[in-house]
Short mmCIF file of C-alpha atoms in Angstrom, two decimals:
data_model
loop_
_atom_site.label_atom_id
_atom_site.label_comp_id
_atom_site.label_asym_id
_atom_site.label_seq_id
_atom_site.Cartn_x
_atom_site.Cartn_y
_atom_site.Cartn_z
CA MET A 1 47.94 17.20 -141.45
CA MET A 2 48.08 18.17 -144.98
CA GLU A 3 50.73 20.60 -145.89
CA ARG A 4 49.28 23.73 -147.33
CA GLN A 5 51.82 25.71 -149.99
CA GLN A 6 51.40 29.21 -151.02
CA GLN A 7 53.27 31.52 -152.80
CA ALA A 8 54.02 35.47 -152.78
CA GLU A 9 56.27 37.84 -154.35
CA VAL A 10 56.87 39.16 -150.74
CA LEU A 11 56.02 37.59 -147.49
CA ILE A 12 56.22 40.03 -144.68
CA ILE A 13 56.51 38.23 -140.93
CA GLY A 14 54.90 40.31 -138.55
CA GLY A 15 51.53 41.99 -138.69
CA SER A 16 51.65 45.02 -136.52
CA TYR A 17 52.37 48.56 -137.47
CA ALA A 18 55.43 48.26 -139.36
CA GLY A 19 54.51 45.03 -141.33
CA LEU A 20 50.90 46.44 -142.35
CA ALA A 21 52.64 49.75 -143.32
CA ALA A 22 54.65 47.73 -145.77
CA ALA A 23 51.98 45.57 -146.93
CA MET A 24 49.87 48.89 -147.71
CA ALA A 25 52.77 50.26 -150.12
CA LEU A 26 52.74 46.90 -151.64
CA GLY A 27 49.59 46.24 -152.00
CA ARG A 28 49.15 49.46 -153.93
CA ALA A 29 52.21 48.44 -155.82
CA ARG A 30 49.84 45.49 -156.72
CA ARG A 31 52.39 43.09 -155.37
CA ARG A 32 50.95 39.62 -154.35
CA VAL A 33 52.09 39.63 -150.64
CA ILE A 34 51.31 37.48 -147.89
CA VAL A 35 51.64 38.88 -143.96
CA LEU A 36 51.90 36.36 -141.61
CA ASP A 37 51.02 37.28 -138.31
CA SER A 38 51.18 35.49 -134.71
CA GLY A 39 48.97 38.07 -133.35
CA ARG A 40 51.50 38.93 -130.19
CA PRO A 41 52.45 42.58 -129.92
CA CYS A 42 54.93 43.92 -127.80
CA ASN A 43 52.44 46.65 -126.59
CA GLN A 44 49.42 44.18 -126.21
CA GLN A 45 48.61 45.49 -122.68
CA THR A 46 49.34 49.24 -123.33
CA PRO A 47 46.06 50.79 -123.16
CA HIS A 48 46.72 54.24 -125.01
CA SER A 49 49.00 54.81 -128.26
CA HIS A 50 50.54 58.68 -128.35
CA ASN A 51 52.44 61.07 -130.35
CA PHE A 52 50.95 59.52 -133.93
CA LEU A 53 48.89 62.07 -136.16
CA THR A 54 45.63 61.40 -136.33
CA GLN A 55 45.38 58.68 -134.10
CA ASP A 56 46.50 60.27 -130.68
CA GLY A 57 45.11 58.38 -127.79
CA GLU A 58 43.65 55.66 -129.33
CA THR A 59 44.27 52.25 -128.39
CA PRO A 60 46.97 50.19 -129.76
CA GLU A 61 44.34 47.44 -130.73
CA ALA A 62 41.73 49.41 -132.56
CA ILE A 63 45.01 51.55 -134.72
CA ARG A 64 46.15 47.64 -136.00
CA SER A 65 42.26 46.42 -136.36
CA LYS A 66 41.72 50.07 -138.75
CA ALA A 67 45.02 48.94 -140.47
CA ARG A 68 44.10 45.34 -141.23
CA ILE A 69 41.04 46.55 -142.55
CA GLN A 70 42.53 49.37 -144.86
CA VAL A 71 45.54 47.07 -145.98
CA LEU A 72 43.22 43.61 -146.85
CA ALA A 73 41.16 46.30 -149.19
CA TYR A 74 43.78 45.63 -151.51
CA PRO A 75 42.86 42.76 -153.37
CA THR A 76 46.99 41.38 -154.16
CA VAL A 77 47.24 41.13 -150.22
CA THR A 78 46.39 38.60 -147.70
CA LEU A 79 46.91 38.12 -143.70
CA LEU A 80 47.49 34.70 -142.77
CA ALA A 81 47.46 34.12 -138.69
CA GLY A 82 50.46 32.03 -137.67
CA GLU A 83 53.74 31.61 -136.85
CA ALA A 84 57.43 31.13 -139.14
CA VAL A 85 59.33 28.62 -137.18
CA ALA A 86 61.55 27.60 -140.18
CA ALA A 87 63.29 29.52 -142.94
CA ALA A 88 65.91 29.00 -145.79
CA ARG A 89 66.81 30.29 -149.70
CA GLN A 90 65.34 28.53 -151.65
CA GLY A 91 66.50 29.47 -155.40
CA ALA A 92 66.59 33.38 -155.94
CA GLY A 93 64.03 33.22 -152.86
CA PHE A 94 62.88 31.78 -150.24
CA VAL A 95 60.82 29.49 -148.14
CA VAL A 96 59.31 29.78 -144.79
CA SER A 97 57.24 27.10 -142.75
CA THR A 98 54.89 28.19 -139.95
CA ALA A 99 54.23 25.87 -136.90
CA ALA A 100 50.59 25.06 -138.50
CA GLY A 101 52.39 23.13 -141.34
CA GLU A 102 52.22 25.79 -144.08
CA THR A 103 54.81 26.63 -146.50
CA ILE A 104 55.62 29.66 -147.99
CA GLU A 105 57.41 30.37 -151.26
CA ALA A 106 58.46 34.43 -151.68
CA GLY A 107 60.87 36.22 -153.84
CA LYS A 108 61.70 38.39 -150.82
CA LEU A 109 61.19 38.40 -147.12
CA ILE A 110 60.19 41.70 -144.73
CA PHE A 111 61.15 41.22 -140.95
CA ALA A 112 58.87 43.13 -138.91
CA THR A 113 58.69 40.93 -135.73
CA GLY A 114 59.62 43.32 -133.31
CA VAL A 115 61.38 42.48 -129.70
CA ARG A 116 60.73 40.49 -126.78
CA ASP A 117 61.53 42.62 -123.31
CA LEU A 118 62.93 40.56 -120.80
CA LEU A 119 61.54 41.65 -117.51
CA PRO A 120 62.75 41.22 -114.08
CA ALA A 121 61.29 38.89 -111.83
CA THR A 122 60.05 41.87 -109.60
CA PRO A 123 56.49 41.43 -108.34
CA GLY A 124 54.30 43.75 -110.05
CA PHE A 125 56.77 44.50 -112.90
CA ALA A 126 55.21 42.73 -115.83
CA GLU A 127 51.49 43.66 -114.26
CA ALA A 128 52.49 46.77 -115.03
CA TRP A 129 54.72 46.83 -118.21
CA GLY A 130 53.61 49.44 -120.77
CA ILE A 131 50.61 51.08 -118.55
CA SER A 132 52.58 52.55 -115.71
CA VAL A 133 56.00 51.36 -115.97
CA LEU A 134 56.93 53.03 -119.29
CA HIS A 135 60.02 52.72 -121.91
CA CYS A 136 59.57 56.33 -123.54
CA PRO A 137 58.33 59.76 -122.56
CA TYR A 138 57.52 60.79 -125.97
CA CYS A 139 54.89 58.03 -125.98
CA HIS A 140 53.68 58.49 -122.65
CA GLY A 141 55.43 61.14 -120.81
CA TYR A 142 53.39 63.78 -120.95
CA GLU A 143 50.15 62.04 -119.55
CA VAL A 144 52.36 61.77 -116.38
CA ARG A 145 53.47 65.28 -116.13
CA ASP A 146 54.67 66.99 -113.19
CA GLU A 147 53.40 63.47 -111.30
CA PRO A 148 55.73 61.88 -108.94
CA LEU A 149 57.81 59.85 -111.21
CA GLY A 150 60.74 57.37 -111.05
CA VAL A 151 63.69 56.40 -113.15
CA LEU A 152 65.30 52.72 -112.99
CA GLY A 153 68.55 52.88 -113.80
CA ASN A 154 72.39 53.46 -112.77
CA GLY A 155 75.65 54.75 -113.72
CA ASP A 156 75.75 56.55 -117.06
CA MET A 157 72.48 55.04 -118.50
CA GLY A 158 70.64 56.29 -115.37
CA PHE A 159 72.10 59.56 -115.26
CA GLU A 160 71.11 60.36 -118.97
CA PHE A 161 67.59 58.75 -118.39
CA ALA A 162 66.94 60.59 -115.15
CA ARG A 163 67.90 63.88 -117.07
CA LEU A 164 65.33 62.88 -119.76
CA ILE A 165 62.75 62.25 -117.60
CA HIS A 166 63.41 65.39 -115.38
CA HIS A 167 61.89 67.34 -118.28
CA TRP A 168 58.49 65.92 -118.10
CA SER A 169 58.26 66.07 -114.32
CA PRO A 170 60.66 68.05 -110.98
CA LYS A 171 59.18 65.50 -109.00
CA LEU A 172 61.41 62.77 -109.70
CA THR A 173 63.66 59.76 -108.15
CA LEU A 174 66.53 57.70 -109.59
CA PHE A 175 65.88 53.78 -108.34
CA THR A 176 69.84 52.34 -108.56
CA ASN A 177 68.37 49.28 -107.39
CA GLY A 178 71.80 48.83 -105.52
CA PRO A 179 74.95 50.45 -105.11
CA ALA A 180 74.87 53.32 -107.05
CA THR A 181 77.92 53.46 -109.82
CA LEU A 182 76.97 57.40 -110.50
CA THR A 183 80.42 59.58 -111.06
CA SER A 184 80.74 62.34 -108.31
CA GLU A 185 79.69 64.91 -111.18
CA GLN A 186 76.45 63.21 -111.95
CA THR A 187 75.24 62.71 -108.23
CA GLN A 188 76.01 66.41 -107.52
CA ARG A 189 74.36 67.36 -111.03
CA LEU A 190 71.39 65.09 -109.82
CA HIS A 191 70.79 66.37 -106.61
CA HIS A 192 71.56 70.43 -107.92
CA HIS A 193 67.87 69.84 -109.95
CA GLY A 194 66.22 68.02 -107.05
CA ILE A 195 66.69 64.44 -108.33
CA ARG A 196 66.63 62.13 -105.22
CA ILE A 197 68.70 59.05 -105.75
CA VAL A 198 67.41 55.82 -103.85
CA GLU A 199 70.28 52.63 -103.45
CA ALA A 200 67.70 50.31 -101.92
CA GLU A 201 66.95 47.42 -103.60
CA ILE A 202 63.29 47.16 -105.21
CA GLN A 203 61.04 44.57 -103.69
CA ARG A 204 58.07 44.52 -105.34
CA LEU A 205 55.86 47.50 -107.45
CA ASP A 206 52.33 47.96 -105.68
CA HIS A 207 49.85 48.87 -108.48
CA ALA A 208 46.05 48.41 -108.94
CA ALA A 209 45.42 46.82 -112.36
CA GLY A 210 48.86 47.76 -113.78
CA TYR A 211 48.52 51.52 -112.49
CA LEU A 212 51.55 52.00 -109.72
CA ARG A 213 51.14 53.39 -106.61
CA SER A 214 54.46 52.82 -105.02
CA VAL A 215 57.66 51.30 -105.11
CA GLU A 216 58.47 49.00 -102.17
CA LEU A 217 62.07 48.78 -101.22
CA ALA A 218 64.08 46.05 -99.45
CA THR A 219 64.87 49.25 -96.76
CA GLY A 220 62.83 51.92 -95.69
CA ALA A 221 59.11 53.01 -96.10
CA PRO A 222 57.47 52.78 -99.96
CA VAL A 223 57.84 55.33 -102.45
CA PRO A 224 54.63 56.81 -103.79
CA LEU A 225 54.90 56.92 -107.52
CA THR A 226 52.41 57.58 -110.55
CA ALA A 227 54.93 55.70 -113.45
CA LEU A 228 58.17 54.54 -113.28
CA PHE A 229 60.38 54.79 -116.55
CA ALA A 230 62.44 51.90 -117.43
CA ARG A 231 64.77 50.71 -120.43
CA MET A 232 64.64 46.91 -120.22
CA PRO A 233 66.92 44.29 -122.35
CA PHE A 234 65.40 42.67 -124.83
CA GLU A 235 65.96 39.76 -127.83
CA LEU A 236 64.72 39.79 -131.08
CA HIS A 237 60.83 38.20 -131.17
CA CYS A 238 61.84 36.06 -134.22
CA PRO A 239 65.30 34.40 -134.69
CA LEU A 240 64.78 33.30 -138.48
CA PRO A 241 66.50 36.70 -139.38
CA LEU A 242 69.74 35.58 -138.06
CA GLU A 243 69.64 31.88 -138.94
CA LEU A 244 69.22 33.33 -142.48
CA GLY A 245 72.47 35.31 -141.70
CA CYS A 246 71.16 39.04 -141.42
CA THR A 247 73.79 41.24 -138.96
CA LEU A 248 72.95 42.52 -135.70
CA THR A 249 73.85 46.06 -134.41
CA GLU A 250 76.19 46.47 -131.26
CA MET A 251 72.93 47.23 -129.67
CA GLY A 252 71.19 44.04 -130.82
CA HIS A 253 69.36 45.15 -133.52
CA LEU A 254 68.62 44.19 -137.06
CA GLN A 255 71.27 46.08 -138.81
CA VAL A 256 69.37 47.81 -141.83
CA ASP A 257 70.57 50.77 -144.47
CA GLU A 258 68.71 53.71 -145.42
CA MET A 259 66.27 51.72 -147.54
CA GLN A 260 65.77 49.06 -144.68
CA ARG A 261 67.75 46.31 -146.45
CA THR A 262 69.61 43.95 -144.06
CA SER A 263 72.78 42.75 -144.63
CA VAL A 264 71.41 39.64 -146.75
CA PRO A 265 70.12 40.22 -150.41
CA GLY A 266 66.55 39.87 -150.81
CA ILE A 267 65.53 40.68 -147.00
CA TYR A 268 64.41 43.39 -145.66
CA ALA A 269 63.67 44.56 -142.08
CA ALA A 270 61.19 47.27 -140.05
CA GLY A 271 60.00 48.36 -136.72
CA ASP A 272 61.03 47.67 -132.97
CA ALA A 273 63.41 45.04 -134.18
CA THR A 274 65.54 47.56 -136.36
CA THR A 275 65.62 50.65 -133.99
CA PRO A 276 66.14 51.73 -130.58
CA MET A 277 63.26 54.36 -131.35
CA ARG A 278 60.39 52.33 -130.49
CA ALA A 279 57.03 53.94 -131.28
CA VAL A 280 53.93 53.40 -133.49
CA ALA A 281 54.57 56.82 -135.96
CA THR A 282 58.35 55.02 -136.45
CA ALA A 283 57.22 51.87 -137.22
CA VAL A 284 54.89 53.08 -139.60
CA ALA A 285 56.92 55.06 -141.24
CA ALA A 286 59.74 52.57 -141.53
CA GLY A 287 57.81 49.80 -142.85
CA ASN A 288 56.00 52.26 -145.45
CA LYS A 289 59.68 52.68 -146.58
CA ALA A 290 60.62 49.17 -146.55
CA GLY A 291 57.48 48.47 -148.82
CA ALA A 292 58.41 51.12 -151.39
CA MET A 293 62.19 50.50 -151.48
CA LEU A 294 61.26 46.52 -152.06
CA ASN A 295 59.11 47.26 -154.81
CA HIS A 296 61.66 49.48 -156.55
CA GLU A 297 64.04 46.75 -156.46
CA LEU A 298 61.50 44.11 -157.92
CA ILE A 299 61.00 46.43 -160.74
CA GLY A 300 64.49 46.86 -161.42
CA GLU A 301 65.02 43.15 -161.48
CA GLN A 302 62.28 42.55 -163.60
CA PHE A 303 62.07 45.21 -165.94
#
Protein backbone atom coordinates (compact mmCIF):
# COMPACT_ATOMS: atom_id res chain seq x y z
CA MET A 1 0.00 0.00 0.00
CA MET A 2 1.38 3.39 -0.97
CA GLU A 3 1.49 5.75 1.98
CA ARG A 4 -0.47 8.96 1.49
CA GLN A 5 0.80 12.11 3.17
CA GLN A 6 -1.30 15.14 4.02
CA GLN A 7 -0.56 18.41 5.75
CA ALA A 8 -2.68 20.76 7.80
CA GLU A 9 -2.28 23.63 10.18
CA VAL A 10 -4.55 21.79 12.60
CA LEU A 11 -5.47 18.12 12.82
CA ILE A 12 -8.65 17.39 14.79
CA ILE A 13 -8.84 13.77 15.90
CA GLY A 14 -12.51 12.96 16.48
CA GLY A 15 -15.35 14.08 14.23
CA SER A 16 -18.37 14.21 16.48
CA TYR A 17 -19.82 17.30 18.20
CA ALA A 18 -16.71 18.76 19.82
CA GLY A 19 -14.48 18.00 16.86
CA LEU A 20 -16.89 19.44 14.30
CA ALA A 21 -17.47 22.55 16.42
CA ALA A 22 -13.71 23.12 16.60
CA ALA A 23 -13.46 22.59 12.84
CA MET A 24 -16.16 25.17 12.19
CA ALA A 25 -14.42 27.80 14.30
CA LEU A 26 -11.10 27.11 12.57
CA GLY A 27 -12.68 26.92 9.11
CA ARG A 28 -14.25 30.31 9.63
CA ALA A 29 -10.80 31.51 10.71
CA ARG A 30 -9.49 30.29 7.31
CA ARG A 31 -7.23 27.63 8.79
CA ARG A 32 -6.30 24.49 6.89
CA VAL A 33 -7.93 21.77 8.96
CA ILE A 34 -8.23 18.00 8.69
CA VAL A 35 -10.84 16.22 10.80
CA LEU A 36 -10.00 12.55 11.29
CA ASP A 37 -13.08 10.56 12.30
CA SER A 38 -13.32 6.85 13.12
CA GLY A 39 -17.14 7.01 13.07
CA ARG A 40 -17.70 5.46 16.51
CA PRO A 41 -19.49 8.05 18.68
CA CYS A 42 -20.33 6.89 22.20
CA ASN A 43 -24.01 7.84 21.77
CA GLN A 44 -24.50 5.96 18.52
CA GLN A 45 -27.45 3.92 19.82
CA THR A 46 -29.11 6.78 21.71
CA PRO A 47 -32.42 7.48 19.95
CA HIS A 48 -32.77 11.18 20.79
CA SER A 49 -30.64 14.06 22.01
CA HIS A 50 -32.06 16.65 24.40
CA ASN A 51 -31.21 19.86 26.23
CA PHE A 52 -29.53 21.43 23.18
CA LEU A 53 -31.16 24.62 21.92
CA THR A 54 -32.66 24.35 18.39
CA GLN A 55 -31.98 20.57 18.31
CA ASP A 56 -34.01 19.30 21.27
CA GLY A 57 -35.35 15.82 20.52
CA GLU A 58 -33.34 15.36 17.33
CA THR A 59 -31.45 12.13 16.71
CA PRO A 60 -27.69 12.25 17.38
CA GLU A 61 -26.91 11.12 13.84
CA ALA A 62 -29.11 13.84 12.34
CA ILE A 63 -27.24 16.48 14.35
CA ARG A 64 -23.87 15.09 13.25
CA SER A 65 -24.96 14.84 9.61
CA LYS A 66 -26.15 18.44 9.51
CA ALA A 67 -22.99 19.57 11.29
CA ARG A 68 -20.77 17.80 8.75
CA ILE A 69 -22.57 19.47 5.84
CA GLN A 70 -22.20 22.90 7.42
CA VAL A 71 -18.56 22.43 8.43
CA LEU A 72 -17.50 21.11 5.03
CA ALA A 73 -18.98 24.21 3.39
CA TYR A 74 -15.75 25.92 4.50
CA PRO A 75 -13.18 25.15 1.77
CA THR A 76 -10.18 24.82 4.11
CA VAL A 77 -11.77 22.00 6.13
CA THR A 78 -11.34 18.36 5.06
CA LEU A 79 -13.02 15.35 6.65
CA LEU A 80 -11.02 12.11 6.54
CA ALA A 81 -12.51 8.78 7.60
CA GLY A 82 -10.01 6.79 9.61
CA GLU A 83 -8.49 5.98 12.96
CA ALA A 84 -5.32 7.52 14.38
CA VAL A 85 -2.98 4.77 15.58
CA ALA A 86 0.30 6.61 16.23
CA ALA A 87 1.43 10.16 16.92
CA ALA A 88 4.75 11.83 17.60
CA ARG A 89 6.30 15.25 17.92
CA GLN A 90 7.97 16.33 14.70
CA GLY A 91 9.88 19.58 14.92
CA ALA A 92 7.49 22.30 16.06
CA GLY A 93 4.48 20.19 15.10
CA PHE A 94 3.22 16.63 15.03
CA VAL A 95 2.93 13.65 12.71
CA VAL A 96 0.00 11.25 13.02
CA SER A 97 -0.42 7.87 11.31
CA THR A 98 -3.75 6.21 10.57
CA ALA A 99 -4.76 2.57 10.45
CA ALA A 100 -5.17 2.88 6.65
CA GLY A 101 -1.58 4.03 6.16
CA GLU A 102 -2.08 7.78 5.83
CA THR A 103 0.42 10.14 7.43
CA ILE A 104 -0.79 13.56 8.48
CA GLU A 105 1.57 16.37 9.44
CA ALA A 106 0.04 19.19 11.48
CA GLY A 107 1.27 22.15 13.45
CA LYS A 108 -1.36 21.68 16.19
CA LEU A 109 -3.61 18.89 17.43
CA ILE A 110 -7.09 18.86 18.92
CA PHE A 111 -8.22 15.62 20.55
CA ALA A 112 -12.02 15.29 20.53
CA THR A 113 -11.98 11.52 20.81
CA GLY A 114 -14.43 10.97 23.66
CA VAL A 115 -14.53 8.00 25.99
CA ARG A 116 -15.43 4.33 25.91
CA ASP A 117 -17.89 3.21 28.59
CA LEU A 118 -16.89 0.04 30.42
CA LEU A 119 -20.22 -1.70 30.75
CA PRO A 120 -20.90 -4.69 32.99
CA ALA A 121 -21.55 -8.12 31.50
CA THR A 122 -25.08 -8.14 32.92
CA PRO A 123 -27.38 -9.46 30.17
CA GLY A 124 -29.40 -6.65 28.63
CA PHE A 125 -27.25 -3.83 30.01
CA ALA A 126 -25.28 -3.02 26.86
CA GLU A 127 -28.35 -3.40 24.64
CA ALA A 128 -30.25 -0.82 26.73
CA TRP A 129 -27.33 1.57 27.32
CA GLY A 130 -28.20 5.04 26.04
CA ILE A 131 -31.80 4.01 25.37
CA SER A 132 -33.29 3.24 28.78
CA VAL A 133 -30.15 2.70 30.84
CA LEU A 134 -29.12 6.32 31.14
CA HIS A 135 -26.25 8.39 32.48
CA CYS A 136 -27.70 11.92 32.62
CA PRO A 137 -31.08 13.18 33.87
CA TYR A 138 -30.53 16.54 32.18
CA CYS A 139 -30.28 14.74 28.83
CA HIS A 140 -33.01 12.14 29.36
CA GLY A 141 -34.81 12.65 32.67
CA TYR A 142 -37.75 14.67 31.39
CA GLU A 143 -38.80 11.90 29.00
CA VAL A 144 -39.17 9.42 31.91
CA ARG A 145 -40.53 11.86 34.49
CA ASP A 146 -42.86 10.37 37.10
CA GLU A 147 -42.20 6.85 35.77
CA PRO A 148 -40.82 3.96 37.88
CA LEU A 149 -37.07 4.61 37.79
CA GLY A 150 -33.99 2.97 39.21
CA VAL A 151 -30.50 4.09 40.16
CA LEU A 152 -27.55 1.70 40.10
CA GLY A 153 -25.06 2.75 42.74
CA ASN A 154 -23.83 2.35 46.28
CA GLY A 155 -22.24 4.35 49.06
CA ASP A 156 -21.84 8.11 48.69
CA MET A 157 -22.20 7.99 44.90
CA GLY A 158 -25.38 5.95 45.10
CA PHE A 159 -26.86 8.29 47.69
CA GLU A 160 -26.05 11.44 45.71
CA PHE A 161 -27.27 9.96 42.42
CA ALA A 162 -30.53 8.73 43.98
CA ARG A 163 -31.11 12.14 45.50
CA LEU A 164 -30.61 13.73 42.09
CA ILE A 165 -32.90 11.36 40.17
CA HIS A 166 -35.64 11.63 42.82
CA HIS A 167 -36.23 15.18 41.55
CA TRP A 168 -37.55 13.69 38.27
CA SER A 169 -39.65 10.90 39.78
CA PRO A 170 -40.72 9.92 43.30
CA LYS A 171 -41.11 6.31 42.12
CA LEU A 172 -37.48 5.46 42.68
CA THR A 173 -35.49 2.38 43.66
CA LEU A 174 -31.78 2.38 44.52
CA PHE A 175 -30.10 -0.87 43.45
CA THR A 176 -26.84 -1.38 45.34
CA ASN A 177 -26.20 -4.69 43.52
CA GLY A 178 -24.87 -6.28 46.69
CA PRO A 179 -24.63 -5.29 50.37
CA ALA A 180 -25.31 -1.58 50.81
CA THR A 181 -22.42 0.62 51.95
CA LEU A 182 -24.67 3.57 52.77
CA THR A 183 -24.34 5.25 56.14
CA SER A 184 -27.24 4.92 58.54
CA GLU A 185 -28.05 8.60 58.01
CA GLN A 186 -28.10 8.18 54.22
CA THR A 187 -30.37 5.16 54.53
CA GLN A 188 -32.77 7.05 56.77
CA ARG A 189 -32.88 10.04 54.41
CA LEU A 190 -33.57 7.84 51.39
CA HIS A 191 -36.36 6.03 53.24
CA HIS A 192 -37.77 9.36 54.41
CA HIS A 193 -38.22 10.37 50.76
CA GLY A 194 -39.80 7.05 49.82
CA ILE A 195 -36.77 5.69 47.97
CA ARG A 196 -36.62 1.92 48.12
CA ILE A 197 -33.21 0.26 48.60
CA VAL A 198 -32.64 -3.15 46.99
CA GLU A 199 -29.42 -4.99 47.87
CA ALA A 200 -29.98 -8.17 45.85
CA GLU A 201 -27.63 -8.68 42.93
CA ILE A 202 -28.93 -7.83 39.48
CA GLN A 203 -29.03 -10.86 37.19
CA ARG A 204 -30.56 -9.44 34.03
CA LEU A 205 -32.26 -6.42 32.51
CA ASP A 206 -35.44 -7.39 30.72
CA HIS A 207 -36.01 -5.08 27.76
CA ALA A 208 -37.62 -4.82 24.35
CA ALA A 209 -35.30 -3.34 21.69
CA GLY A 210 -33.38 -1.54 24.43
CA TYR A 211 -36.41 -0.22 26.29
CA LEU A 212 -36.40 -1.50 29.85
CA ARG A 213 -39.29 -3.49 31.28
CA SER A 214 -37.87 -4.78 34.55
CA VAL A 215 -34.77 -5.61 36.56
CA GLU A 216 -34.45 -9.29 37.38
CA LEU A 217 -32.75 -10.04 40.70
CA ALA A 218 -30.90 -13.01 42.12
CA THR A 219 -33.56 -13.17 44.82
CA GLY A 220 -37.12 -11.91 44.81
CA ALA A 221 -39.56 -10.85 42.15
CA PRO A 222 -38.51 -8.66 39.17
CA VAL A 223 -38.78 -4.92 39.72
CA PRO A 224 -40.70 -3.17 36.90
CA LEU A 225 -38.81 -0.11 35.62
CA THR A 226 -39.04 2.35 32.75
CA ALA A 227 -35.42 3.47 33.04
CA LEU A 228 -32.29 2.80 35.07
CA PHE A 229 -29.73 5.54 35.72
CA ALA A 230 -26.12 4.42 36.04
CA ARG A 231 -22.67 5.97 36.05
CA MET A 232 -20.18 3.64 34.43
CA PRO A 233 -16.40 3.61 34.59
CA PHE A 234 -14.73 4.62 31.36
CA GLU A 235 -11.47 4.79 29.51
CA LEU A 236 -10.24 7.26 26.94
CA HIS A 237 -11.28 6.19 23.47
CA CYS A 238 -7.86 7.13 22.12
CA PRO A 239 -4.56 6.46 23.96
CA LEU A 240 -2.51 8.86 21.85
CA PRO A 241 -2.85 11.92 24.15
CA LEU A 242 -1.26 9.89 26.96
CA GLU A 243 1.50 8.66 24.67
CA LEU A 244 2.24 12.29 23.80
CA GLY A 245 2.48 13.16 27.50
CA CYS A 246 -0.90 14.77 28.25
CA THR A 247 -1.86 14.81 31.92
CA LEU A 248 -5.05 13.27 33.30
CA THR A 249 -7.32 14.59 36.03
CA GLU A 250 -8.04 12.54 39.15
CA MET A 251 -11.23 11.31 37.48
CA GLY A 252 -9.34 10.11 34.41
CA HIS A 253 -10.20 12.86 31.93
CA LEU A 254 -7.69 14.80 29.86
CA GLN A 255 -6.66 17.82 31.88
CA VAL A 256 -7.35 21.10 30.08
CA ASP A 257 -7.22 24.71 31.16
CA GLU A 258 -9.88 27.37 30.62
CA MET A 259 -8.72 27.68 26.98
CA GLN A 260 -9.00 23.89 26.35
CA ARG A 261 -5.20 23.53 26.26
CA THR A 262 -3.75 20.27 27.53
CA SER A 263 -0.50 20.04 29.50
CA VAL A 264 1.44 19.51 26.25
CA PRO A 265 2.15 22.66 24.18
CA GLY A 266 0.36 22.59 20.84
CA ILE A 267 -2.27 20.06 21.91
CA TYR A 268 -5.84 21.02 22.75
CA ALA A 269 -8.74 18.79 23.77
CA ALA A 270 -12.51 19.07 24.02
CA GLY A 271 -15.60 16.96 24.54
CA ASP A 272 -16.33 13.93 26.69
CA ALA A 273 -12.63 13.08 27.09
CA THR A 274 -12.17 16.27 29.12
CA THR A 275 -15.22 16.52 31.40
CA PRO A 276 -17.82 14.49 33.30
CA MET A 277 -20.49 16.82 31.87
CA ARG A 278 -21.35 14.57 28.96
CA ALA A 279 -23.87 16.44 26.84
CA VAL A 280 -24.04 17.53 23.21
CA ALA A 281 -24.35 21.21 24.13
CA THR A 282 -21.31 21.00 26.43
CA ALA A 283 -19.23 19.29 23.75
CA VAL A 284 -20.18 21.85 21.11
CA ALA A 285 -19.30 24.75 23.42
CA ALA A 286 -15.93 23.25 24.35
CA GLY A 287 -15.07 22.46 20.74
CA ASN A 288 -15.92 25.98 19.64
CA LYS A 289 -13.72 27.40 22.36
CA ALA A 290 -10.84 25.06 21.51
CA GLY A 291 -10.94 26.09 17.86
CA ALA A 292 -11.07 29.81 18.61
CA MET A 293 -8.34 29.72 21.25
CA LEU A 294 -6.07 27.62 19.05
CA ASN A 295 -6.51 30.14 16.25
CA HIS A 296 -5.47 32.92 18.65
CA GLU A 297 -2.37 30.91 19.51
CA LEU A 298 -1.49 30.56 15.84
CA ILE A 299 -1.97 34.27 15.26
CA GLY A 300 0.35 35.03 18.18
CA GLU A 301 3.03 32.75 16.75
CA GLN A 302 2.73 34.01 13.19
CA PHE A 303 2.25 37.75 13.65
